[in-house]
PDB file of C-alpha atoms and ligand atoms in Angstrom:
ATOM      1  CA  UNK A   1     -53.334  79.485  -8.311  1.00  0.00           C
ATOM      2  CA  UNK A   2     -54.198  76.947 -10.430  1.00  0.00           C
ATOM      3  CA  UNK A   3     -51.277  74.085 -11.821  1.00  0.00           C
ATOM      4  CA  UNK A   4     -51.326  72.400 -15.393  1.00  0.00           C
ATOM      5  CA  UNK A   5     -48.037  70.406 -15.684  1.00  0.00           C
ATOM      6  CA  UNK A   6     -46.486  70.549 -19.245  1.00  0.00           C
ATOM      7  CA  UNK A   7     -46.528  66.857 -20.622  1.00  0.00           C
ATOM      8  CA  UNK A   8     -43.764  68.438 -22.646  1.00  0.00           C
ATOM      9  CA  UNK A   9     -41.395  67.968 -20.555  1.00  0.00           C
ATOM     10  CA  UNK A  10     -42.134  64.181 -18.904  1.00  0.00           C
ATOM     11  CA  UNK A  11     -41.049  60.759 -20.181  1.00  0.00           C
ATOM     12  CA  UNK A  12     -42.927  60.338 -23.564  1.00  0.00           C
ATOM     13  CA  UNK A  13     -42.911  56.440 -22.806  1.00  0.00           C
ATOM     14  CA  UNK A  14     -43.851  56.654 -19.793  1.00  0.00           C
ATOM     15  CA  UNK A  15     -46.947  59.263 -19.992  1.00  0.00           C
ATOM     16  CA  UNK A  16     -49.848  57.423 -17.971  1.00  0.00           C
ATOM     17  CA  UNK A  17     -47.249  57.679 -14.994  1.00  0.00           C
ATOM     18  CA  UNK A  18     -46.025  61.075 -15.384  1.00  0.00           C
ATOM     19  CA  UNK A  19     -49.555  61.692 -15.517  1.00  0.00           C
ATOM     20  CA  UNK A  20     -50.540  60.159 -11.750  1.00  0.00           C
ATOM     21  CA  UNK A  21     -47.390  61.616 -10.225  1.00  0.00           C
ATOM     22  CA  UNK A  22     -49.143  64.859 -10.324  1.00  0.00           C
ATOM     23  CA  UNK A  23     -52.166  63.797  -9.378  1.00  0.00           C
ATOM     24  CA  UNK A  24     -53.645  65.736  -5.809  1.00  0.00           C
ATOM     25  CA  UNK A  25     -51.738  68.831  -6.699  1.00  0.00           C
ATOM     26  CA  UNK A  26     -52.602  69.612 -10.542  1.00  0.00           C
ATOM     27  CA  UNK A  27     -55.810  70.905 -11.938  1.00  0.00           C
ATOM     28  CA  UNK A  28     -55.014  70.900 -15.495  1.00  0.00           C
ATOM     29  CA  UNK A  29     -52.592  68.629 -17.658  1.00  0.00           C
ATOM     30  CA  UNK A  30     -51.071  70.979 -20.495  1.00  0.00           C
ATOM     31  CA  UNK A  31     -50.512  69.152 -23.631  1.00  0.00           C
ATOM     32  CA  UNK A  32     -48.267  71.038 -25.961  1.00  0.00           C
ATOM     33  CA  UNK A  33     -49.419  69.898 -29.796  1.00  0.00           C
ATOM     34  CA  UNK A  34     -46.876  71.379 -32.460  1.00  0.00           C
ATOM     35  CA  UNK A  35     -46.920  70.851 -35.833  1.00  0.00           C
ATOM     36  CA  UNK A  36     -43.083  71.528 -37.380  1.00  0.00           C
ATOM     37  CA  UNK A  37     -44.721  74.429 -39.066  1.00  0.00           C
ATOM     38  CA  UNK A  38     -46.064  76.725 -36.503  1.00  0.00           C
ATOM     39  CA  UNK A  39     -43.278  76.485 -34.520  1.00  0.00           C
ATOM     40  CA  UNK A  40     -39.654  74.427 -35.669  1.00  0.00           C
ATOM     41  CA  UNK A  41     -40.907  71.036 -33.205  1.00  0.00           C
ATOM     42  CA  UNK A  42     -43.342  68.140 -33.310  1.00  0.00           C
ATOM     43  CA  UNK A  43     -44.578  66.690 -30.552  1.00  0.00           C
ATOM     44  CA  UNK A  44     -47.832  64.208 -30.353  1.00  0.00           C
ATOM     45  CA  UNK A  45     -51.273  64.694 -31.824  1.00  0.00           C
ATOM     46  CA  UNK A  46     -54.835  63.704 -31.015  1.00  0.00           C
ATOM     47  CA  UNK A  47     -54.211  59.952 -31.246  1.00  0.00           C
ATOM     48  CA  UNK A  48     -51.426  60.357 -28.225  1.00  0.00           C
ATOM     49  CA  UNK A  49     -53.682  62.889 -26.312  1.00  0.00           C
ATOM     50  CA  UNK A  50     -56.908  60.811 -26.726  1.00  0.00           C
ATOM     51  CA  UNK A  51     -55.547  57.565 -25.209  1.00  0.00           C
ATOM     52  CA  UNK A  52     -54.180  59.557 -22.165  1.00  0.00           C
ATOM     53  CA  UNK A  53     -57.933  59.733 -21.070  1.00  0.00           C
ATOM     54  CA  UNK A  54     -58.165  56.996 -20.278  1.00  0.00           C
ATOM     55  CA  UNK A  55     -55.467  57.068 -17.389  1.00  0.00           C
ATOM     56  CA  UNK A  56     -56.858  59.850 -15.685  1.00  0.00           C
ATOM     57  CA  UNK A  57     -59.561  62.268 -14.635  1.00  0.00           C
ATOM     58  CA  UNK A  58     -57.559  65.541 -14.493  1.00  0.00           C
ATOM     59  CA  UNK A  59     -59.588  68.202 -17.529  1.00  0.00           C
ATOM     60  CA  UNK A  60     -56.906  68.913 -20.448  1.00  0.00           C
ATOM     61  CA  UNK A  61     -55.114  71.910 -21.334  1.00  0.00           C
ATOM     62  CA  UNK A  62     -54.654  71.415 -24.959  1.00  0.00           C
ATOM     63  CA  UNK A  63     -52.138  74.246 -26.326  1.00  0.00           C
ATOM     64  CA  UNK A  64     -52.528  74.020 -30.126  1.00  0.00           C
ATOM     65  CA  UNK A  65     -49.010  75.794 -31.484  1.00  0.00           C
ATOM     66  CA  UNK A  66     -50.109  74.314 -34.938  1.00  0.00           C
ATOM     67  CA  UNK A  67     -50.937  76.221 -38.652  1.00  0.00           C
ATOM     68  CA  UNK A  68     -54.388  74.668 -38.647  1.00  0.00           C
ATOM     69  CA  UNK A  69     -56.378  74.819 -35.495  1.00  0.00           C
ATOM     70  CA  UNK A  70     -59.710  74.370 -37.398  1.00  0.00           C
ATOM     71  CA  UNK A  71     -58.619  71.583 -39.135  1.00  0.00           C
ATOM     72  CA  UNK A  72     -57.669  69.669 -35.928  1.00  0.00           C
ATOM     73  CA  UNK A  73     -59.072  70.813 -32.841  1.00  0.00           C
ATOM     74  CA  UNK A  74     -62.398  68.509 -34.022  1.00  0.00           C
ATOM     75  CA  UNK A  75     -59.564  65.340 -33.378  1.00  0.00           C
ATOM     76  CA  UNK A  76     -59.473  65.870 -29.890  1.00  0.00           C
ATOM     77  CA  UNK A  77     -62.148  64.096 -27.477  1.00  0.00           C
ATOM     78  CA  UNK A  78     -62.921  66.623 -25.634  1.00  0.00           C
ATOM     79  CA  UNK A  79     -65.411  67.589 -22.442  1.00  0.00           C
ATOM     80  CA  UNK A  80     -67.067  71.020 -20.783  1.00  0.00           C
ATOM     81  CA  UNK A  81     -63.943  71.347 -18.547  1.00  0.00           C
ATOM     82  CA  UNK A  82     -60.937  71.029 -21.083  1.00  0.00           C
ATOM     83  CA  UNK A  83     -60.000  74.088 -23.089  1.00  0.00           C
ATOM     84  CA  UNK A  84     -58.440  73.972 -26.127  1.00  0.00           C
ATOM     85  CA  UNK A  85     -56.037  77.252 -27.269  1.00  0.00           C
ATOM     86  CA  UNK A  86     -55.037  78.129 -30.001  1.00  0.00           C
ATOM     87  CA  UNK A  87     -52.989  80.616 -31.464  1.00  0.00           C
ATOM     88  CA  UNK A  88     -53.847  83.870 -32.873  1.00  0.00           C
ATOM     89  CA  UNK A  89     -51.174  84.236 -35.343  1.00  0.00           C
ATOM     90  CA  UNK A  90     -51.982  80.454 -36.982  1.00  0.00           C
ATOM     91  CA  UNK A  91     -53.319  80.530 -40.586  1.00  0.00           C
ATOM     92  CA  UNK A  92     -56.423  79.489 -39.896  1.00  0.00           C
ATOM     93  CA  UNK A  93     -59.099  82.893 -39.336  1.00  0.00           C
ATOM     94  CA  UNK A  94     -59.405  83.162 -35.086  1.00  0.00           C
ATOM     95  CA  UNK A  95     -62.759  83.727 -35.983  1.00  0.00           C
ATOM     96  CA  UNK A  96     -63.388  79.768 -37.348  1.00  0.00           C
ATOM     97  CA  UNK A  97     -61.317  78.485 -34.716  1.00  0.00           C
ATOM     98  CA  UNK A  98     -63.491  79.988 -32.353  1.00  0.00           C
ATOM     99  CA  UNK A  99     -66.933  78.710 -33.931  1.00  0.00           C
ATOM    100  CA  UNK A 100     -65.289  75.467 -34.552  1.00  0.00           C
ATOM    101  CA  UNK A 101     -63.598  74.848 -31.184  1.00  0.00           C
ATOM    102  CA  UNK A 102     -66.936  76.154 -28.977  1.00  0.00           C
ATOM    103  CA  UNK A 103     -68.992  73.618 -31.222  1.00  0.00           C
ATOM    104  CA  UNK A 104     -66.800  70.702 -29.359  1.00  0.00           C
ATOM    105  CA  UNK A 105     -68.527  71.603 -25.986  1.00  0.00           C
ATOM    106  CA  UNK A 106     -64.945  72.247 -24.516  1.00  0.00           C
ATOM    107  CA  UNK A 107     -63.559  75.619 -23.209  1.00  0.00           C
ATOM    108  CA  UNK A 108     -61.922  78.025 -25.571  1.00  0.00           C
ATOM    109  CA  UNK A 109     -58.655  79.344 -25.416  1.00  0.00           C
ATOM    110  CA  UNK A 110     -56.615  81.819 -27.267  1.00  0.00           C
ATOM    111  CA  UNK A 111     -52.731  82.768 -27.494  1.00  0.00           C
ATOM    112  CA  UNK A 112     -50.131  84.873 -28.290  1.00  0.00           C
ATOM    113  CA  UNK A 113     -46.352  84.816 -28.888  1.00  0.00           C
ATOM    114  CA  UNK A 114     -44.524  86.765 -26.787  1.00  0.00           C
ATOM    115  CA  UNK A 115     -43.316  89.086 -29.765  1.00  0.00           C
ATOM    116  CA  UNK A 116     -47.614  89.697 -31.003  1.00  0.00           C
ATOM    117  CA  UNK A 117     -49.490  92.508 -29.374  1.00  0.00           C
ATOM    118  CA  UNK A 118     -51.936  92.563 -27.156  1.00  0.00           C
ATOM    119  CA  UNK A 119     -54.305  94.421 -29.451  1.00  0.00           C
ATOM    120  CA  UNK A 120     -54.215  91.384 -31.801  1.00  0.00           C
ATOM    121  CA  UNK A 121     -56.671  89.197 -29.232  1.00  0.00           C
ATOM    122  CA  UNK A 122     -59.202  92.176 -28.109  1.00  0.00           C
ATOM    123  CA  UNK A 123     -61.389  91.356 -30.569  1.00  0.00           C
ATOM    124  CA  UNK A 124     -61.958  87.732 -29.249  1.00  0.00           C
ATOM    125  CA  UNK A 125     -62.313  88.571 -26.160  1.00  0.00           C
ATOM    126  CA  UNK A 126     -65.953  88.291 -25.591  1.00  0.00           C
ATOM    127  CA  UNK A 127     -65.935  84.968 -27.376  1.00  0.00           C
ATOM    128  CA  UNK A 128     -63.129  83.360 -25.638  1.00  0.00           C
ATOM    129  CA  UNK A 129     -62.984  81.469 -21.902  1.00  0.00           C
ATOM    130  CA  UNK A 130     -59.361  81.558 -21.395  1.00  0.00           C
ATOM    131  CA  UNK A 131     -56.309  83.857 -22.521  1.00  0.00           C
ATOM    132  CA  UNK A 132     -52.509  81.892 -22.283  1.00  0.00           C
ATOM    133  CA  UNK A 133     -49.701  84.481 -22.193  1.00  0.00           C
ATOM    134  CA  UNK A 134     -46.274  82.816 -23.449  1.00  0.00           C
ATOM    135  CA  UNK A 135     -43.643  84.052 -21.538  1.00  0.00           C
ATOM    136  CA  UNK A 136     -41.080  82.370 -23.561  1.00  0.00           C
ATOM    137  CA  UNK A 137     -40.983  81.751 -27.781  1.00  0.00           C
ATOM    138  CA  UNK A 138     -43.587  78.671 -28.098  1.00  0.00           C
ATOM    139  CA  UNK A 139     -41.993  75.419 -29.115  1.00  0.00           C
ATOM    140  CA  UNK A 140     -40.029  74.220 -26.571  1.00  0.00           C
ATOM    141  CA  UNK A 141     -39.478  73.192 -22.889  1.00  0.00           C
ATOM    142  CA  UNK A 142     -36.829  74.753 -20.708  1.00  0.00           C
ATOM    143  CA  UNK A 143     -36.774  78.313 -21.784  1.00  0.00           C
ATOM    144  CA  UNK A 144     -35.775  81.178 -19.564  1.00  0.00           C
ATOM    145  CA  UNK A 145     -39.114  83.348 -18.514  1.00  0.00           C
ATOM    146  CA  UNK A 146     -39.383  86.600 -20.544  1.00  0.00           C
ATOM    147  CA  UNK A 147     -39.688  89.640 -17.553  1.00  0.00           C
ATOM    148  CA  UNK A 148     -41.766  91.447 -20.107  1.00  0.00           C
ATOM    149  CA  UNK A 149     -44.096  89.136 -20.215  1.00  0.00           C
ATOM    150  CA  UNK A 150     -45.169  90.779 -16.239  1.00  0.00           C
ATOM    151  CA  UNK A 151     -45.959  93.707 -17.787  1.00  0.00           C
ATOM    152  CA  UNK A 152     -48.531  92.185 -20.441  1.00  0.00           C
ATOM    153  CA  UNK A 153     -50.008  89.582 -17.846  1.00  0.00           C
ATOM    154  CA  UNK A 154     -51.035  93.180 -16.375  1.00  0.00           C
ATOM    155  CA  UNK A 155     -52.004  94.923 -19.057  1.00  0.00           C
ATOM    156  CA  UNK A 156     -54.168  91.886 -19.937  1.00  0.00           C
ATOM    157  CA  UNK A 157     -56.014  92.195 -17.006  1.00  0.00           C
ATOM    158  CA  UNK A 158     -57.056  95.900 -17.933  1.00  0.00           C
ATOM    159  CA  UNK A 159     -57.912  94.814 -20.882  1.00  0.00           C
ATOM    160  CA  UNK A 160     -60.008  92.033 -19.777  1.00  0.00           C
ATOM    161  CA  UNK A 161     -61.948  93.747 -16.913  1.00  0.00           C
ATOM    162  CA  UNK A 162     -64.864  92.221 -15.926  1.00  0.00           C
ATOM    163  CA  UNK A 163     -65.003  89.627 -18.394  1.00  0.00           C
ATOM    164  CA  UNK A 164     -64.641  85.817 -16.434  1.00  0.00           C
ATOM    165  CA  UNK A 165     -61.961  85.278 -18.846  1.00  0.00           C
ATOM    166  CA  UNK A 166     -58.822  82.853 -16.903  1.00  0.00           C
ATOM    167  CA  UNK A 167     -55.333  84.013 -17.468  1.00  0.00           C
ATOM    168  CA  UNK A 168     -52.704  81.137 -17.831  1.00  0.00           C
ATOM    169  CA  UNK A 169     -49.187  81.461 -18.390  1.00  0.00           C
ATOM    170  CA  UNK A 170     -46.871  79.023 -20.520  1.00  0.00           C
ATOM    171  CA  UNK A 171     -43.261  79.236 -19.970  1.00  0.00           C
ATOM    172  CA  UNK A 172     -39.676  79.480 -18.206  1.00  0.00           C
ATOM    173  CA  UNK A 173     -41.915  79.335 -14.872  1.00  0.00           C
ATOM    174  CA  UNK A 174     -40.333  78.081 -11.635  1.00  0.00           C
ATOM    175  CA  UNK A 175     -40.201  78.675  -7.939  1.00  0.00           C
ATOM    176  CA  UNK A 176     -38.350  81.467  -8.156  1.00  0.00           C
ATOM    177  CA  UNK A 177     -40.516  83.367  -9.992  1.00  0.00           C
ATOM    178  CA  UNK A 178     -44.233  81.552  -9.445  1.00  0.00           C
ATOM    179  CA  UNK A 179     -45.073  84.263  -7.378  1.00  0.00           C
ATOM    180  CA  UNK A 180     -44.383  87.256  -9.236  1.00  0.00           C
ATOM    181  CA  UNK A 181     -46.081  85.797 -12.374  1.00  0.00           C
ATOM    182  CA  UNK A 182     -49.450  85.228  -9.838  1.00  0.00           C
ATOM    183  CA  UNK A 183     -49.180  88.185  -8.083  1.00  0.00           C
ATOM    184  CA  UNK A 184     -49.631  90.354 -11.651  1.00  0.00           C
ATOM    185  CA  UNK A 185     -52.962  88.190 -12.473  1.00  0.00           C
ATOM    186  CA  UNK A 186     -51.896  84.994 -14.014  1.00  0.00           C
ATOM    187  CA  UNK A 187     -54.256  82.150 -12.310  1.00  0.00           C
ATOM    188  CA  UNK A 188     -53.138  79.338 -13.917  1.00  0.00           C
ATOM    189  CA  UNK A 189     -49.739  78.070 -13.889  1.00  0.00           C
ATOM    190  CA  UNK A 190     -48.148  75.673 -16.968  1.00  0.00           C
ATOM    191  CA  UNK A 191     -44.845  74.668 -15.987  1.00  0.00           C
ATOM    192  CA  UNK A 192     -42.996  71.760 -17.549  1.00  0.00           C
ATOM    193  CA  UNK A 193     -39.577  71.312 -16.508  1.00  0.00           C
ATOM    194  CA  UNK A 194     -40.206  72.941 -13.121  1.00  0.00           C
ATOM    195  CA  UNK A 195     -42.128  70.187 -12.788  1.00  0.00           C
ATOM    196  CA  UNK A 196     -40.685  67.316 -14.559  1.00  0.00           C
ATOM    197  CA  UNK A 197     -37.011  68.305 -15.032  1.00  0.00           C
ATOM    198  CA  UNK A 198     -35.841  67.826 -11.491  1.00  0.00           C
ATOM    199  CA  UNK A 199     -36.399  63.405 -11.132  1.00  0.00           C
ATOM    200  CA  UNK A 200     -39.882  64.131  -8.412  1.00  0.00           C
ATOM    201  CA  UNK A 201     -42.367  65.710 -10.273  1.00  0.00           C
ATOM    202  CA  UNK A 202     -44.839  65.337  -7.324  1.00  0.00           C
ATOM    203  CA  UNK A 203     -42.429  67.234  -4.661  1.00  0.00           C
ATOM    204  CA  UNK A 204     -41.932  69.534  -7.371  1.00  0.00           C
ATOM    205  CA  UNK A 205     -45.407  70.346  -8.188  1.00  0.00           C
ATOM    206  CA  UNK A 206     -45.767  71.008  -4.580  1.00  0.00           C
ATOM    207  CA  UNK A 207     -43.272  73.081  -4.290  1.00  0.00           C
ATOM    208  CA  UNK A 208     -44.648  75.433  -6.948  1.00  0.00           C
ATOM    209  CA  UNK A 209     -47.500  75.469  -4.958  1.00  0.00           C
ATOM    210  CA  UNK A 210     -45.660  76.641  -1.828  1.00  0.00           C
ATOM    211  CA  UNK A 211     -43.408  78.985  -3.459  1.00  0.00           C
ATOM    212  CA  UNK A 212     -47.308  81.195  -4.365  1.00  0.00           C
TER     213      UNK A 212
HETATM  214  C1  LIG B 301     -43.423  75.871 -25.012  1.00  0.00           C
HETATM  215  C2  LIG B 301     -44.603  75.208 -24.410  1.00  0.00           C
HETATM  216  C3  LIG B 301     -44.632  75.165 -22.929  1.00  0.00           C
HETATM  217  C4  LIG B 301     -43.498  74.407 -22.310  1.00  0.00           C
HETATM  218  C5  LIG B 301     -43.146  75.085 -21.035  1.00  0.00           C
HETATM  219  O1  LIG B 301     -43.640  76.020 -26.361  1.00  0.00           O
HETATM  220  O2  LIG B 301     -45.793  75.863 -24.815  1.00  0.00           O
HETATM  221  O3  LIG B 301     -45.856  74.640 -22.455  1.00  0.00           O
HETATM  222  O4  LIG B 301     -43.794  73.069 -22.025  1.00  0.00           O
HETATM  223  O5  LIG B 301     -42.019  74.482 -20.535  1.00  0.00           O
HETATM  224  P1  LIG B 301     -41.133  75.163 -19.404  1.00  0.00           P
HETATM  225  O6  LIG B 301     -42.001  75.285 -18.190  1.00  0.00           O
HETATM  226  O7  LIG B 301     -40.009  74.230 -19.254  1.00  0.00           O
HETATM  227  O8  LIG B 301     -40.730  76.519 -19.929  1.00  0.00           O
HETATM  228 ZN1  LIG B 302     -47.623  75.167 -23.835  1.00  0.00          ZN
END
């Protein structure tokens, strides 16, 4: 299992050290974007993001809940080993994210609201390097996990086969149910106020860890 800590829920003045307290046990920082539109919250943007590199070397995990992924994704400084997701109900066509977001050099990732089938994303899937399963509504932090989201993780993975397509899952994860959520085929882990809700984010990354 693989850990990106949701930014979402840290100290937004006090990012850079949010940011080295999970250093050692996170392989991805998740950086929730939203627009006001997309989903009812804002959060930061590429000028936020972009100065955050230079604090550390862990890849981002940009999640994009925004109405115009093709529009911004280009904003973000990005590298072979971040991914950028976006979703596949935004306005802009999946297909011109997709083109757009591979041009950057950076992984590409696509999503889906709990409520959107699974059929929606099948047609991206031999285009796409990563697949993020919301368990809870996108937009914000501290949501209870959706048990039907199990199911899809699952049914994802049928529908992926042999493709080396990563499944990460956003939401309402903790270390009660970690396991469960790995154990039906989810290899990355975003968890934000699992992490950063409880005063030691570092213990508390760890113990996400243990609880797999
Ligand atoms: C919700 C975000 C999540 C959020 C998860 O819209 O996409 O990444 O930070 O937070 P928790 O882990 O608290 O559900
Ligand atoms: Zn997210």
């Amino acid at each position: 299992m693989k850990l990106s800590p949701s930014l979402l829920s840290a100290d937004f003045g006090r990012l850079a050290e949010e940011i080295r307290a999970v250093e050692g046990a996170a392989t991805y920082l998740h950086f929730d974007v939203m627009d006001g539109h997309f989903v009812p919250n804002l959060t930061f943007g590429p000028p936020v993001v972009n100065a955050l590199r230079r604090h550390t070397a862990i890849p981002f995990d940009i999640h994009l809940m925004i109405d115009r992924p093709a529009t911004y994704a280009p904003r973000f400084q990005v590298g072979p080993e971040d991914v950028i997701t976006f979703h596949v109900e935004a306005a802009d066509p999946p297909d011109e994210v997709i083109r757009t977001v591979r041009k950057l050099g950076c992984q590409v990732g696509i999503s889906l609201r709990p409520g959107t089938a699974l059929e929606e994303i099948v047609p991206y899937l031999d285009r796409v390097d990563w697949v993020l399963v919301m368990s809870v509504e996108p937009g914000f932090g501290g949501q209870e996990f959706i048990p039907e989201a199990l199911d899809r993780i699952r049914e994802l993975r049928r529908l992926i086969g042999d493709r080396p397509i990563t499944i990460a899952v956003d939401g309402g994860i903790n270390a009660g149910n970690v396991r469960q959520v790995v154990e039906a085929g989810a290899e990355v882990i975003i968890a934000g106020s699992a992490i950063y809700g409880k005063g030691d984010p570092a213990a508390a990354a760890r113990a996400l860890i243990a609880a797999c």
